[in-house]
C-alpha positions as a LaTeX table, in Angstrom:
\begin{tabular}{lrrr}
\hline
Residue & $x$ (\AA) & $y$ (\AA) & $z$ (\AA) \\
\hline
Met1 & 106.78 & 91.32 & 79.69 \\
Thr2 & 109.77 & 90.47 & 77.88 \\
Asp3 & 111.06 & 86.81 & 78.13 \\
Ser4 & 114.35 & 85.98 & 79.65 \\
Thr5 & 116.41 & 82.66 & 78.98 \\
Leu6 & 117.61 & 80.67 & 82.13 \\
Thr7 & 120.28 & 78.08 & 81.67 \\
Ile8 & 121.14 & 75.45 & 84.02 \\
Arg9 & 123.00 & 72.36 & 84.16 \\
Val10 & 121.55 & 68.97 & 84.79 \\
Asp11 & 122.43 & 65.31 & 84.46 \\
Glu12 & 121.79 & 63.86 & 80.74 \\
Glu13 & 120.02 & 60.92 & 82.26 \\
Leu14 & 117.66 & 63.51 & 84.49 \\
Lys15 & 117.17 & 65.87 & 81.39 \\
Ala16 & 115.65 & 62.81 & 79.13 \\
Ala17 & 113.68 & 61.46 & 82.17 \\
Phe18 & 111.89 & 64.94 & 82.76 \\
Ala19 & 111.58 & 65.35 & 78.82 \\
Glu20 & 109.70 & 62.18 & 78.84 \\
Ala21 & 107.64 & 63.10 & 81.65 \\
Ala22 & 106.72 & 66.37 & 80.26 \\
Arg23 & 105.63 & 64.36 & 76.93 \\
Ala24 & 103.66 & 61.99 & 79.03 \\
Gln25 & 101.43 & 65.19 & 80.18 \\
Asp26 & 101.45 & 66.42 & 76.58 \\
Arg27 & 103.76 & 69.48 & 77.62 \\
Asn28 & 107.43 & 70.26 & 77.27 \\
Ala29 & 109.88 & 70.66 & 79.77 \\
Ala30 & 110.07 & 74.51 & 79.64 \\
Gln31 & 106.15 & 74.89 & 80.09 \\
Leu32 & 106.53 & 72.37 & 83.12 \\
Leu33 & 109.53 & 74.25 & 84.51 \\
Arg34 & 107.74 & 77.83 & 84.12 \\
Glu35 & 104.65 & 76.38 & 86.08 \\
Tyr36 & 106.94 & 75.13 & 88.68 \\
Met37 & 108.87 & 78.31 & 89.09 \\
Arg38 & 105.19 & 80.12 & 89.47 \\
Thr39 & 104.12 & 77.78 & 92.18 \\
Val40 & 107.08 & 78.35 & 93.83 \\
Val41 & 107.09 & 82.39 & 93.74 \\
Arg42 & 103.39 & 82.15 & 94.58 \\
Glu43 & 104.04 & 79.88 & 97.58 \\
Ala44 & 106.84 & 82.09 & 98.76 \\
Arg45 & 104.39 & 85.03 & 98.53 \\
Glu46 & 101.72 & 83.24 & 100.57 \\
Lys47 & 104.46 & 82.26 & 103.13 \\
Gln48 & 105.37 & 85.84 & 103.53 \\
Leu49 & 102.08 & 87.03 & 104.05 \\
His50 & 101.10 & 84.50 & 106.50 \\
Asp51 & 104.79 & 85.28 & 108.46 \\
Thr52 & 103.73 & 88.83 & 108.22 \\
Trp53 & 100.05 & 88.31 & 109.75 \\
Phe54 & 101.53 & 86.12 & 112.35 \\
Arg55 & 103.86 & 88.52 & 113.66 \\
Glu56 & 100.94 & 90.95 & 113.69 \\
Gln57 & 99.22 & 88.64 & 116.01 \\
Val58 & 101.99 & 88.06 & 118.19 \\
Ala59 & 102.55 & 92.11 & 118.22 \\
Val60 & 98.67 & 92.50 & 119.42 \\
Gly61 & 99.05 & 89.38 & 121.98 \\
Arg62 & 101.98 & 91.03 & 123.46 \\
Arg63 & 100.44 & 94.71 & 123.42 \\
Ala64 & 97.20 & 93.38 & 125.11 \\
Ala65 & 99.26 & 91.58 & 127.84 \\
Glu66 & 101.64 & 94.67 & 128.20 \\
Asn67 & 98.22 & 96.67 & 129.01 \\
Gly68 & 97.10 & 94.05 & 131.31 \\
Asp69 & 94.17 & 93.24 & 128.74 \\
Val70 & 94.46 & 89.18 & 129.41 \\
Arg71 & 92.02 & 86.69 & 130.15 \\
Ser72 & 92.73 & 83.72 & 132.02 \\
Ser73 & 92.85 & 80.34 & 130.47 \\
Glu74 & 89.68 & 79.44 & 132.57 \\
Asp75 & 87.55 & 82.44 & 131.27 \\
Val76 & 88.37 & 81.65 & 127.68 \\
Glu77 & 87.50 & 77.74 & 127.93 \\
Arg78 & 84.29 & 78.89 & 129.78 \\
Gln79 & 83.46 & 81.30 & 126.51 \\
Phe80 & 83.91 & 78.53 & 123.91 \\
Ala81 & 82.34 & 76.10 & 125.87 \\
Gln82 & 79.37 & 78.42 & 125.77 \\
Arg83 & 79.66 & 78.66 & 122.06 \\
Arg84 & 80.18 & 75.06 & 121.61 \\
Glu85 & 76.77 & 74.54 & 123.45 \\
Ala86 & 75.05 & 77.19 & 121.67 \\
Ala87 & 76.38 & 75.39 & 118.23 \\
Arg88 & 75.26 & 72.23 & 119.42 \\
Lys89 & 71.47 & 73.52 & 120.13 \\
Ser90 & 70.96 & 75.24 & 116.68 \\
\hline
\end{tabular}
């Protein structure tokens, strides 16, 4: 992987405070910024995966409803009441 340079403008006071906070963690500002960037990228990917999963689940539900493959809320509650009871007994 080739390194690249990122230039940003920040207030001098913020820069000094950030550098001090980094030193307090035995790191430098660049290390902390790279870690933060990785965190932001990871969280964005996780959000995208969740959004994709959620949209797929909604599509499954819609198809089931369109096909008449639905249960009443009473049926669902009865099923989970049985599951809760079985779990209490075990």
